[in-house]
Coordinates of C-alpha atoms in Angstrom, one line a residue:
Chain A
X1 CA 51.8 -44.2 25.2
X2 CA 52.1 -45.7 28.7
X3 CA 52.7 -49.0 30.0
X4 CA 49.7 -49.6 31.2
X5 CA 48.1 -48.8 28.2
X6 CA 50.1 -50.7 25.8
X7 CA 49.6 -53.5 28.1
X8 CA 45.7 -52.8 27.3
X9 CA 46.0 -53.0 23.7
X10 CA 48.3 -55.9 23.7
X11 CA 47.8 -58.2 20.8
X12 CA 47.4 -61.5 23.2
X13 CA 44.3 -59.7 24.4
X14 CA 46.3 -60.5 28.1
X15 CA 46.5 -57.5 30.4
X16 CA 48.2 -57.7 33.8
X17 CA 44.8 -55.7 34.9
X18 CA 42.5 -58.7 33.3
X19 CA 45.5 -61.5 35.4
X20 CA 44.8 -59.1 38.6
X21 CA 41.0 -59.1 38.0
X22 CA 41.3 -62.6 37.3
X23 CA 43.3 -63.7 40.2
X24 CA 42.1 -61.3 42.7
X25 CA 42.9 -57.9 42.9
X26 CA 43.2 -57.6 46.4
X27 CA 45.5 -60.3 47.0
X28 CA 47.6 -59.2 44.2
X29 CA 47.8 -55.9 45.5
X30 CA 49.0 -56.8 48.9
X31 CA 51.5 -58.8 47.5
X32 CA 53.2 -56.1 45.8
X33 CA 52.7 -53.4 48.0
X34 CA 54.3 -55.5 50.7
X35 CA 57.5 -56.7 47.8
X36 CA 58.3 -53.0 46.4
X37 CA 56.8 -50.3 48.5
X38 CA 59.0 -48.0 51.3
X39 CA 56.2 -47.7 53.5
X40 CA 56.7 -48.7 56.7
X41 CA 54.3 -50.6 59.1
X42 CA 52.6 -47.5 60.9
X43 CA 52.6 -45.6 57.2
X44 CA 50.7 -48.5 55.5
X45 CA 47.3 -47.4 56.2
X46 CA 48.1 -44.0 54.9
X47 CA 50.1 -45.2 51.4
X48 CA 48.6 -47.1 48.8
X49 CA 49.8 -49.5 45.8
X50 CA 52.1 -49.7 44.1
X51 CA 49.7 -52.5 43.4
X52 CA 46.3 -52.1 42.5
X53 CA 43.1 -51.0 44.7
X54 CA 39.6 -50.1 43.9
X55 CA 38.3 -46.7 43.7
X56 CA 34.9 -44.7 43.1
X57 CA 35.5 -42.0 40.0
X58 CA 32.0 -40.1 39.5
X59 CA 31.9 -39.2 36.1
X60 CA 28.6 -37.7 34.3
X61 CA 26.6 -38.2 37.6
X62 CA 27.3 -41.7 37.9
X63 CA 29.9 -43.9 40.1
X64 CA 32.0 -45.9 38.8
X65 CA 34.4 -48.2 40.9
X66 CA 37.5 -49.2 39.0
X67 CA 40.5 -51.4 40.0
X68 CA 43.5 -48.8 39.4
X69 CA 47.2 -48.9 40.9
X70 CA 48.6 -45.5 41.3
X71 CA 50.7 -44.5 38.6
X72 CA 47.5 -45.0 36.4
X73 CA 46.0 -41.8 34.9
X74 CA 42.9 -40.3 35.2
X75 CA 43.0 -41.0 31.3
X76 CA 43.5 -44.4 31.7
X77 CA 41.2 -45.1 34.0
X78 CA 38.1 -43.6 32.0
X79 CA 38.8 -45.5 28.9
X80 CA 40.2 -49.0 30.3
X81 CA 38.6 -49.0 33.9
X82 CA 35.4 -47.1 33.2
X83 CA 34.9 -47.6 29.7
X84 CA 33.8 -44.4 28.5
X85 CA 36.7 -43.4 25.1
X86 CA 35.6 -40.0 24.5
X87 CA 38.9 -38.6 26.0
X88 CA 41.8 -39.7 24.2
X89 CA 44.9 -40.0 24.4
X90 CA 47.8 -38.2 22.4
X91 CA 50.3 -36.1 23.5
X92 CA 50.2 -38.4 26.8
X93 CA 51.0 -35.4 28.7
X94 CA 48.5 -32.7 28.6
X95 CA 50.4 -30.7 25.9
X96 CA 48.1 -31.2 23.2
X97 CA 44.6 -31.4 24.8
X98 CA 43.3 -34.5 23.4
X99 CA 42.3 -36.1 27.3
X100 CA 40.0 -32.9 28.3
X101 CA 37.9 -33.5 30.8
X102 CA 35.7 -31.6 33.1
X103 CA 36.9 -31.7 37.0
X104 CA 34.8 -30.1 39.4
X105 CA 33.6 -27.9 36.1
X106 CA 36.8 -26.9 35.2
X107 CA 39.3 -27.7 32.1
X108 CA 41.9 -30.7 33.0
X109 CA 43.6 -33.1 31.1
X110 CA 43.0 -36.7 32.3
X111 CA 46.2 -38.0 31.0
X112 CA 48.3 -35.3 33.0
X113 CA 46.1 -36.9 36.7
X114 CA 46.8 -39.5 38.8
X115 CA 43.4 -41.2 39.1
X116 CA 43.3 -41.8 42.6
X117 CA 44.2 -37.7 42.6
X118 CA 40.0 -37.5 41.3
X119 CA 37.9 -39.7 43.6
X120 CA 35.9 -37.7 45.5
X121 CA 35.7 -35.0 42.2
X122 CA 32.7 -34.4 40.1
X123 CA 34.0 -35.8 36.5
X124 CA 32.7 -34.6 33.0
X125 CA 33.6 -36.2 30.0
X126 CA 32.4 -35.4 26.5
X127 CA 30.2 -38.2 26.4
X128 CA 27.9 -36.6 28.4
X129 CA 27.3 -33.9 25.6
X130 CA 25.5 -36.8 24.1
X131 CA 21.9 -38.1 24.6
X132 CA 18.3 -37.4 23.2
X133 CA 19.2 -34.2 22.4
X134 CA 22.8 -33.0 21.2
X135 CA 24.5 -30.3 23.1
X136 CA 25.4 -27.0 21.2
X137 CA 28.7 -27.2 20.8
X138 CA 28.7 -30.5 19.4
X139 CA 25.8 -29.4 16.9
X140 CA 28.0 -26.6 16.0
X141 CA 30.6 -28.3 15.0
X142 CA 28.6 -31.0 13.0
X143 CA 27.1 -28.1 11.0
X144 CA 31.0 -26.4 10.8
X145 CA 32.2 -30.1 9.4
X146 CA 34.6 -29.1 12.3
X147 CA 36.6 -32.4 12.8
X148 CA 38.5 -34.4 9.9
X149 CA 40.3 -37.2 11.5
X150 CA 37.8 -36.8 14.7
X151 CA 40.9 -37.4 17.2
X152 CA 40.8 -34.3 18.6
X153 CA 37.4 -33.5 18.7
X154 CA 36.1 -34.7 22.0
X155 CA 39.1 -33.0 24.0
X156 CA 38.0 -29.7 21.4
X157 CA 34.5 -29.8 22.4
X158 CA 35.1 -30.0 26.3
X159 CA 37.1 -27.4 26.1
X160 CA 35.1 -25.3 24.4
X161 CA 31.9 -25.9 26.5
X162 CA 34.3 -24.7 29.5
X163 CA 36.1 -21.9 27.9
X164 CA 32.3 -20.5 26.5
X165 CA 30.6 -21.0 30.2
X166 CA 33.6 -18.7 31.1
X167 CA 33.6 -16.3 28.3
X168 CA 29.9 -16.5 26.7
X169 CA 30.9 -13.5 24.2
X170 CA 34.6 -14.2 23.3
X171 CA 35.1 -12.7 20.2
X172 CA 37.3 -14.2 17.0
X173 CA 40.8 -13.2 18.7
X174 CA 39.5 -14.3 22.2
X175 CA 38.3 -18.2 21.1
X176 CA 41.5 -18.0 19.4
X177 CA 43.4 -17.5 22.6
X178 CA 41.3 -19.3 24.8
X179 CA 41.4 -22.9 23.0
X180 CA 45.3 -22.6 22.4
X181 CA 45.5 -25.7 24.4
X182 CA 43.8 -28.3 22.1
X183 CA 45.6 -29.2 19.2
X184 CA 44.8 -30.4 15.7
X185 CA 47.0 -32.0 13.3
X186 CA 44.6 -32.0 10.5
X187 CA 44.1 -27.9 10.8
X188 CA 40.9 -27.8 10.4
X189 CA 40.9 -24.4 13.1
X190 CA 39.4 -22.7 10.0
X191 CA 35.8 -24.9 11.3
X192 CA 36.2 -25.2 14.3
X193 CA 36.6 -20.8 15.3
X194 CA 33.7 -20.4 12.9
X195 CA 31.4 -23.4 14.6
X196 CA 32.2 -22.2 17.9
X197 CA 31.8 -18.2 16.8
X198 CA 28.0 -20.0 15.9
X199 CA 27.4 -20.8 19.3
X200 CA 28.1 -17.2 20.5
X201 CA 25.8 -16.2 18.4
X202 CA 23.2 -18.9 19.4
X203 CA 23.2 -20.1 16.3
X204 CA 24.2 -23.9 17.6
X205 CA 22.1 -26.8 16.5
X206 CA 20.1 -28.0 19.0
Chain B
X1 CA 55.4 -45.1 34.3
X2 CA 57.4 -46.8 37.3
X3 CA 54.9 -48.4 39.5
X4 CA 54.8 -46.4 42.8
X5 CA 53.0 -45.8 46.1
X6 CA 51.0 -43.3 46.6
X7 CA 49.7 -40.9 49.1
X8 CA 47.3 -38.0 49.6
X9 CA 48.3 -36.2 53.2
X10 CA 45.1 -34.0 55.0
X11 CA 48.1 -31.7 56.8
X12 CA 51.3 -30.4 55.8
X13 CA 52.5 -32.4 58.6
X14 CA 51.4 -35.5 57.5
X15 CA 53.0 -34.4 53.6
X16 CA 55.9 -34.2 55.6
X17 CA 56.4 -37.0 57.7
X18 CA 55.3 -38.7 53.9
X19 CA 58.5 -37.5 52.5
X20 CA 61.9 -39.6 52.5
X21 CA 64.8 -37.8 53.1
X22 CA 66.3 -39.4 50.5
X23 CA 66.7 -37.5 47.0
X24 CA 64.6 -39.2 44.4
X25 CA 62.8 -41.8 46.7
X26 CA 59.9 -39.3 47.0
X27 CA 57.9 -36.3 45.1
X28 CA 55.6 -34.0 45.8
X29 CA 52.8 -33.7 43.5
X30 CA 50.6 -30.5 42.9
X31 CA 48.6 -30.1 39.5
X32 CA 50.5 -32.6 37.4
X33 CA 51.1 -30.7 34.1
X34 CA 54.6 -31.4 34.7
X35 CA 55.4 -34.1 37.0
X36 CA 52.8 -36.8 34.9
X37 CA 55.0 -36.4 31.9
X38 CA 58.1 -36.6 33.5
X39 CA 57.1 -39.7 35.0
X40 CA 56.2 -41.2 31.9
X41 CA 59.2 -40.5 30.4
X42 CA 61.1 -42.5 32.9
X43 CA 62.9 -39.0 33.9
X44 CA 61.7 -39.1 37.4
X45 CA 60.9 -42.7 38.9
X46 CA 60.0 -41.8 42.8
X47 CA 59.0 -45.1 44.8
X48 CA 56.2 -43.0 46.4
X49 CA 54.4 -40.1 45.3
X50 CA 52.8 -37.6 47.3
X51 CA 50.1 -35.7 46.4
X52 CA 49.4 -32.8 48.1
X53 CA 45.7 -32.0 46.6
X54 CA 44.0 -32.7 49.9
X55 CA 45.9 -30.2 51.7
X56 CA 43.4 -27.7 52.5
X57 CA 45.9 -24.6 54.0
X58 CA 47.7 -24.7 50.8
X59 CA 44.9 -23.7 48.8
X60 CA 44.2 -20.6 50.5
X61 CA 44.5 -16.7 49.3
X62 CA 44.8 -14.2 52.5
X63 CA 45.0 -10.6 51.3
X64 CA 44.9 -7.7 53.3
X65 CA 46.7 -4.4 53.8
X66 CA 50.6 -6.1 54.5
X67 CA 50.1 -7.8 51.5
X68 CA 49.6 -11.1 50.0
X69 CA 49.7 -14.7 51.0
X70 CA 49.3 -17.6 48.4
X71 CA 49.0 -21.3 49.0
X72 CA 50.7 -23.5 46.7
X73 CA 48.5 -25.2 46.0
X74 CA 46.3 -22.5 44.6
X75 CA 45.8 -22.4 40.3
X76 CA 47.0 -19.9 38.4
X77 CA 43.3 -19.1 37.6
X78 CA 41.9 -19.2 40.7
X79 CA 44.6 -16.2 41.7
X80 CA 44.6 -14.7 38.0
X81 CA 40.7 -14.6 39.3
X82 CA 41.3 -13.0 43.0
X83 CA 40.5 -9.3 43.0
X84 CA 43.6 -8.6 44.8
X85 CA 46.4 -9.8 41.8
X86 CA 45.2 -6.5 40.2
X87 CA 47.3 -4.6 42.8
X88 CA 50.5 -6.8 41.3
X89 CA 50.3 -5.8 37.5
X90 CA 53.4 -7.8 37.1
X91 CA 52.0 -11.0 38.8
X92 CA 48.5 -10.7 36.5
X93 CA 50.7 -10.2 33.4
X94 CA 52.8 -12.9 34.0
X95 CA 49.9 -15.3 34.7
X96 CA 47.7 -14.2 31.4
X97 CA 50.9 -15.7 29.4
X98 CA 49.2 -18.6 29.9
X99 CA 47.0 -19.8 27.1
X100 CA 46.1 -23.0 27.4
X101 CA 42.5 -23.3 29.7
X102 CA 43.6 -26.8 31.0
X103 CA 47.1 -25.5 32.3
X104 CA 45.2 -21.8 33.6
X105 CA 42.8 -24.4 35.8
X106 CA 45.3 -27.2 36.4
X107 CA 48.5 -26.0 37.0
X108 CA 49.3 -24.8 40.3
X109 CA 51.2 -21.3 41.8
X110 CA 53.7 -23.6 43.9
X111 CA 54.2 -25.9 40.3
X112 CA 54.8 -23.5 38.7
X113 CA 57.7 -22.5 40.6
X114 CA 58.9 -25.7 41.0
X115 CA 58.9 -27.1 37.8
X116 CA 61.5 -28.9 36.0
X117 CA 63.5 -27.0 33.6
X118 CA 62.3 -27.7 30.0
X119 CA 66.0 -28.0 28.3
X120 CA 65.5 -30.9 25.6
X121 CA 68.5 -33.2 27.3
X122 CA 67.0 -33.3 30.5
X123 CA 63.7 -34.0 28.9
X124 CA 65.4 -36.6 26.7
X125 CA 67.2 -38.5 29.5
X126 CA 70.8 -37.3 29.4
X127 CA 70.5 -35.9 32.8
X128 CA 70.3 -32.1 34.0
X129 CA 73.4 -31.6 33.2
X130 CA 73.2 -33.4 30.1
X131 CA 77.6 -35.1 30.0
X132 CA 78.2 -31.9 32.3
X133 CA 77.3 -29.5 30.2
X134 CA 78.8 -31.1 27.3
X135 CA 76.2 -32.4 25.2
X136 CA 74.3 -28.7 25.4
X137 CA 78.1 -26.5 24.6
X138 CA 78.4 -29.1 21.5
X139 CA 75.0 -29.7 20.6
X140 CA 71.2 -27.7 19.8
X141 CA 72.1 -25.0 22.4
X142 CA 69.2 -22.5 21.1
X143 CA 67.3 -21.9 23.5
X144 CA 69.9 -22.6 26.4
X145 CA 71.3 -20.0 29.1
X146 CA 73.4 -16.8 27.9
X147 CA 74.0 -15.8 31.4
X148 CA 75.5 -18.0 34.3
X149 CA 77.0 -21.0 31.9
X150 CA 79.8 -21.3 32.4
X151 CA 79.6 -24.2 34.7
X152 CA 77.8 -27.6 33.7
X153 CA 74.1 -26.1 34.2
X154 CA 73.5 -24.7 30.5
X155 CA 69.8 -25.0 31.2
X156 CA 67.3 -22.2 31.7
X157 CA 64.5 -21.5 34.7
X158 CA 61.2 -22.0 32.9
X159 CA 59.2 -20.7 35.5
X160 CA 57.0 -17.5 33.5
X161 CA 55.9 -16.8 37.2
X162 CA 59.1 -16.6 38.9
X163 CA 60.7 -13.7 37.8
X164 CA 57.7 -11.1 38.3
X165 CA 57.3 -12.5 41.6
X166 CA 61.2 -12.0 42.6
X167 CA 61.0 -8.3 40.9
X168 CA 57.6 -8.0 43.4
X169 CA 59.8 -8.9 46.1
X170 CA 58.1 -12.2 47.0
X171 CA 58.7 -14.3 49.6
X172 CA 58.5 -18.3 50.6
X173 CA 57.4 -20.1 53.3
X174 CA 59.2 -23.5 53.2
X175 CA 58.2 -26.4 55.3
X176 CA 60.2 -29.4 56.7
X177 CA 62.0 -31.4 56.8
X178 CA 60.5 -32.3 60.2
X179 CA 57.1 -31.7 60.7
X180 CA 56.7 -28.5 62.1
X181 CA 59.6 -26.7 60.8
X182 CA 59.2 -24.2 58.4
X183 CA 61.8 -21.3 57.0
X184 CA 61.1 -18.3 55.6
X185 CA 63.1 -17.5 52.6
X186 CA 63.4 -14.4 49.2
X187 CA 61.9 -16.3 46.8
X188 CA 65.2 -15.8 44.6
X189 CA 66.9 -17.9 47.2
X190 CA 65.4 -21.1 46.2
X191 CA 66.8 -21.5 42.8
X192 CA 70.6 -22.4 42.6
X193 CA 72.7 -23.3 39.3
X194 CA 73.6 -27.0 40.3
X195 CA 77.3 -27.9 39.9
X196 CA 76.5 -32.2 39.5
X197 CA 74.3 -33.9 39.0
X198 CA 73.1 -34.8 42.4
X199 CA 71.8 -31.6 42.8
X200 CA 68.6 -30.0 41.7
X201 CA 67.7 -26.5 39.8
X202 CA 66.4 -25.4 43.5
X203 CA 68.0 -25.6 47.3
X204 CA 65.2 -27.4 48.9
X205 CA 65.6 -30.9 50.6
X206 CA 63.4 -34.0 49.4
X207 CA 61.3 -33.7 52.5
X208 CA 60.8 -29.6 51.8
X209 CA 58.0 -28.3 50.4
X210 CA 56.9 -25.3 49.1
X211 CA 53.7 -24.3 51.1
X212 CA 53.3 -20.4 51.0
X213 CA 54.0 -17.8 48.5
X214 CA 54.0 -14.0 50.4
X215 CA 53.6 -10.4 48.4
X216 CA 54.3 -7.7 50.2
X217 CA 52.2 -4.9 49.8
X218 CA 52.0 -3.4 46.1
X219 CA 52.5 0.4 48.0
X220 CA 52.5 1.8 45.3
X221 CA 55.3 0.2 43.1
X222 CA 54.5 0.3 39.4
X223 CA 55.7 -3.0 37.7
X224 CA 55.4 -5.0 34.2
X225 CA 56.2 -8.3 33.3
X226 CA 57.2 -8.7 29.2
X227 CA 56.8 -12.5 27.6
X228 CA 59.4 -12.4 23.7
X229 CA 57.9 -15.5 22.2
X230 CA 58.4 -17.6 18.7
X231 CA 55.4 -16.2 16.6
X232 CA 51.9 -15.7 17.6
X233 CA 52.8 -17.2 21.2
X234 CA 50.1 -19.9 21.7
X235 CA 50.8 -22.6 24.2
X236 CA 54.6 -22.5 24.1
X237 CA 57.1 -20.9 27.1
X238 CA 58.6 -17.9 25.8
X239 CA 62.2 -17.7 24.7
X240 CA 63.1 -15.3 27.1
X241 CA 60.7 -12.7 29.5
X242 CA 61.6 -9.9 31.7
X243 CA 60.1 -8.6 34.6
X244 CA 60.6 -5.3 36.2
X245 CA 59.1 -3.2 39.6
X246 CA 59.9 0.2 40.2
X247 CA 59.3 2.8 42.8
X248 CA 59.0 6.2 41.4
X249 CA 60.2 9.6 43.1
X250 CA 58.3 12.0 40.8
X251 CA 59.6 10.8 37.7
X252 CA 62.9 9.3 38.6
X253 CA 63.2 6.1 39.6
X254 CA 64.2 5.6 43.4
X255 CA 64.6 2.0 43.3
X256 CA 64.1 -1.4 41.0
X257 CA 64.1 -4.6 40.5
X258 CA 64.8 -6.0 36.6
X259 CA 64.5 -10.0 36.5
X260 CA 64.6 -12.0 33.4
X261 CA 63.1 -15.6 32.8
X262 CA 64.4 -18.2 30.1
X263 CA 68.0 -16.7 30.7
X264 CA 69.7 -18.4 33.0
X265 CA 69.6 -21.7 34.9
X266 CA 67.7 -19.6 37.5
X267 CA 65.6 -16.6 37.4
X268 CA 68.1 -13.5 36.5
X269 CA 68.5 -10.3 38.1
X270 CA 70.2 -8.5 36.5
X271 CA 72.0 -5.8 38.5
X272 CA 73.8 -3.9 35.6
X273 CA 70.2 -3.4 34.2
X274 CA 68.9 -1.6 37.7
X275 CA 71.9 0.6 38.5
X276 CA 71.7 1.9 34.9
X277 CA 68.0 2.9 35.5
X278 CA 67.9 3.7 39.4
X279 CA 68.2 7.4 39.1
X280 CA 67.0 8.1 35.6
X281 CA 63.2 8.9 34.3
X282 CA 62.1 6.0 32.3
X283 CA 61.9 6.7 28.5
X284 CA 62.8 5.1 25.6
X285 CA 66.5 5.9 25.6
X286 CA 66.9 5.0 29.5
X287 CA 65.0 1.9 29.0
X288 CA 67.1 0.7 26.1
X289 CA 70.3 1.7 27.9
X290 CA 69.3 -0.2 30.7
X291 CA 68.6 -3.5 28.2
X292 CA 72.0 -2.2 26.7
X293 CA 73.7 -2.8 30.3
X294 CA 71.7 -6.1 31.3
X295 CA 73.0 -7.9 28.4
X296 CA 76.6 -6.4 28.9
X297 CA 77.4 -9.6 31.1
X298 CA 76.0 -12.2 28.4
X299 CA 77.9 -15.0 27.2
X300 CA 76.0 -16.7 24.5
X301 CA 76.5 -20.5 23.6
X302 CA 77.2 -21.4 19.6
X303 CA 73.6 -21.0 18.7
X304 CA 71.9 -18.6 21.0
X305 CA 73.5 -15.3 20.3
X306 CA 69.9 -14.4 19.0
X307 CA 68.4 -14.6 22.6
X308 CA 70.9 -11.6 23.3
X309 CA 69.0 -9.3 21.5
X310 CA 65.8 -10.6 22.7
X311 CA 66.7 -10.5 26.5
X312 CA 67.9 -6.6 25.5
X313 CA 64.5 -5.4 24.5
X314 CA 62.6 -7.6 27.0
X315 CA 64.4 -5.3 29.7
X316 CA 63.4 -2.3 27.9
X317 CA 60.3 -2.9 27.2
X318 CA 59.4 -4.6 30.3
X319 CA 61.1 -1.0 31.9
X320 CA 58.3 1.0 29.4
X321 CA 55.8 -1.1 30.4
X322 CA 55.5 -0.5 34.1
X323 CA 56.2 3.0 33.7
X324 CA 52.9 2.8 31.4
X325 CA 54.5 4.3 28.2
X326 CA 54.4 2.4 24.8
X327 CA 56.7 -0.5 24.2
X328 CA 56.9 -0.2 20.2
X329 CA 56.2 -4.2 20.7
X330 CA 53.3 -6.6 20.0
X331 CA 50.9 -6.1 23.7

């Protein structure tokens, strides 16, 4: 786990983002970029941070504009800036899947981008596989009972709805292949290949 | 993370005049699957990152009759996808390896070939050179170098890419450090095995980049790249890999190029393997005499004698592979 985000569960329920929120961001961030930065004057307007700025992440269609300072992930952002928790953090960097997201339509994981790397991108996160009606894939795996803890799930369904766009009749061996970046420490792989074989089939709920 | 400044350059003259001269002031950033962690881990702490995403010209493909020309900045499944890859079998081989969806559309060509080597004291903060070499002769050594250690760098290249493209005869172009400048360079000549730890796994300054990656025409060269992995393979680098290009006079082979991967602190030609075959028809007792003579030169650490073996039959079957005869292996 980062910094940043340990400083966003901390106990006191004090974050140095809520102080720099609280005490005006902009300020704040001037102040440090002009204390620890190496840009010079005529590089300022190209450089930003280290402190913090505002940015506009579109995620599911909609704009969001969070305060972030640049070593902040992509990850990070989503959960603490824009408050959507689908993605999640675990491995912390990319190795096991967990932060899947969508960028521009294809497979990424948020906790292995710079935030201020995505403005400008089209961002899909898994909660947008909810709503009146639930998408495929998810219904799949309800009916497959194909999450135990749940941790891995959201990362497991992103992925799954871009490896299927790209591959719409994978086979047993090729979903097997395909989803060899998402990782689950329960095992439950033995619901999750048959829920997503389901979908291939059309057989999905919903 | 240490905090940092950041910047996205439009050019690669602005990415350059972005760059301090200065070793670990400044890094370049492509797709992230790398850098991020390292980062995190406190094993790189830059004061400014650079992120070379908005650089259009180094996510271009231009193919035509000479050949090939790859911007760094293009991902691996963007030119796993490009209809001319086909012509490198070695290349498309090399780049199937990887499994995991996020890496295929996330990681970059020119990350790739830059990324940090994966040897679990660098990655645990005892330096490249972990106690100059020390800490890897003495310690888990598994997975480390057989060839090229006797010096402090007991590491291995982890690129999966790099030594299909070196057996392909690939190229670089470099850029900086001054905006403007730019060196060509074989693509073999931009690893080095450090001798301290001031110095990096490649030869490029802080303010160089890697901006173009050139294939010469395929003409007709027949080549394989061969991944030995733990298992069933999934996510994880293999334990060694071999690549090999050959052109063919009839059935005899008029020239090669054998390179392995996970070997050595760089990519590993291995000239003992390509005079034993140059001359011969590939079969299965060439082949294995030509693993036979690659591993001649090894000098395994206290716990890798095993990759000796493996590194023997990657060669070979690598070799059987781009003649297009069975390999007796798994794919």
């Amino acid at each position: 786990m980062s910094n940043v985000e340990k400083h966003a569960h901390g106990k006191s329920g004090f974050s140095r983002r809520s102080f720099l929120k609280g005490s005006g961001a902009a300020a704040a961030a001037t102040a440090l970029a002009g204390g620890q930065g190496i840009a010079g004057a005529e590089e300022a307007s190209r450089v930003v941070g280290p402190g913090m700025s505002k940015i506009t992440l579109v995620v599911n269609g909609q704009s969001h504009k969070v305060d972030v300072e640049p070593r902040m992930t992509l990850l990070e952002a989503l959960r603490y800036g824009a408050g959507l928790t689908g993605a999640k953090p675990i491995s912390g960097d990319g190795s096991s899947g967990g932060s899947t997201v969508l960028i521009d339509g294809k497979p990424a994981s948020a906790s292995a981008l710079l935030a201020m790397d995505c403005e400008g991108k089209k961002i899909t996160t898994s909660e947008s596989l909810a709503g009146d009606k639930l998408d495929p894939v998810a219904g799949a795996f309800v009916n497959h009972d194909a999450s135990q803890c749940g941790f891995c799930t959201p990362g497991f369904v992103v992925a799954v709805k871009a490896f299927l766009a790209k591959n719409p009749k994978a086979t047993e061996e090729e979903i097997r292949a395909g989803l060899n970046g998402n990782l689950c420490r329960c095992g439950t792989y033995g619901n999750i290949i048959p829920a997503v074989l389901d979908v291939v089939k059309g057989a999905g709920n919903g | 993370m240490k905090a940092f400044e950041y910047a996205a350059p439009r050019s690669e003259e602005e990415a350059l005049e972005l760059l301090a001269p200065e070793p670990g002031t400044s890094e370049v950033l492509a797709g992230g699957t790398d850098l991020l962690g390292l980062m995190k881990k406190m094993i790189v702490t830059p004061s400014r990152v650079v992120s070379l995403s908005r650089v259009a010209s180094l996510k271009r493909i231009d193919a035509d009759s000479q050949g090939m020309r790859i911007g760094a900045m293009v991902t691996l499944d963007d030119l796993l996808a490009h209809p001319a890859t086909a012509k490198y079998p070695a290349l498309e081989q090399a780049l199937r390896g990887f499994g995991s969806l996020q890496m295929q559309s996330q990681g970059t060509l020119g990350g790739e070939l830059c990324q940090r080597p994966r040897c679990w004291y660098f990655r645990g903060g005892h330096g490249l050179l972990a106690e100059r070499g020390r800490a890897v002769a003495e310690g888990d050594n598994r997975f480390h170098a057989i060839f090229d250690n006797a010096g402090p760098a007991k590491f291995v290249s982890p690129s999966r890419v790099a030594p299909a493209l070196v057996a392909l005869g690939a190229t670089l172009r470099v850029i900086g450090p001054e905006p403007g400048d730019e060196t060509q360079m074989p693509l073999e000549l931009l690893y080095r095995t450090p001798k301290d730890e001031r110095q990096r796994e490649h030869d490029l300054l802080p303010n160089q980049v890697v901006a173009q990656i050139v294939l010469p025409a395929a003409d007709g060269r027949r080549s394989a790249a061969y991944e030995v992995h733990h298992g069933a393979g999934g996510q994880d680098d293999p334990i060694v890999s071999a690549a090999a290009s050959l052109t063919m006079h009839g059935n005899i082979v008029a020239d090669a190029r054998i390179v392995l991967g996970q070997v050595a602190p760089t990519p590993w030609t291995s000239h003992e393997a390509i005079r034993a075959i140059v001359g011969a028809p590939v079969d299965q007792r060439t082949a294995e005499a030509a693993g036979e003579a690659a591993v001649s030169v090894a000098a395994p650490l206290s716990h890798n004698q095993f990759k000796v073996q493996l590194a023997k039959v990657a060669v070979k079957r690598a070799l059987l592979k781009a003649a297009g005869l069975q390999t007796g292996g798994l794919a």
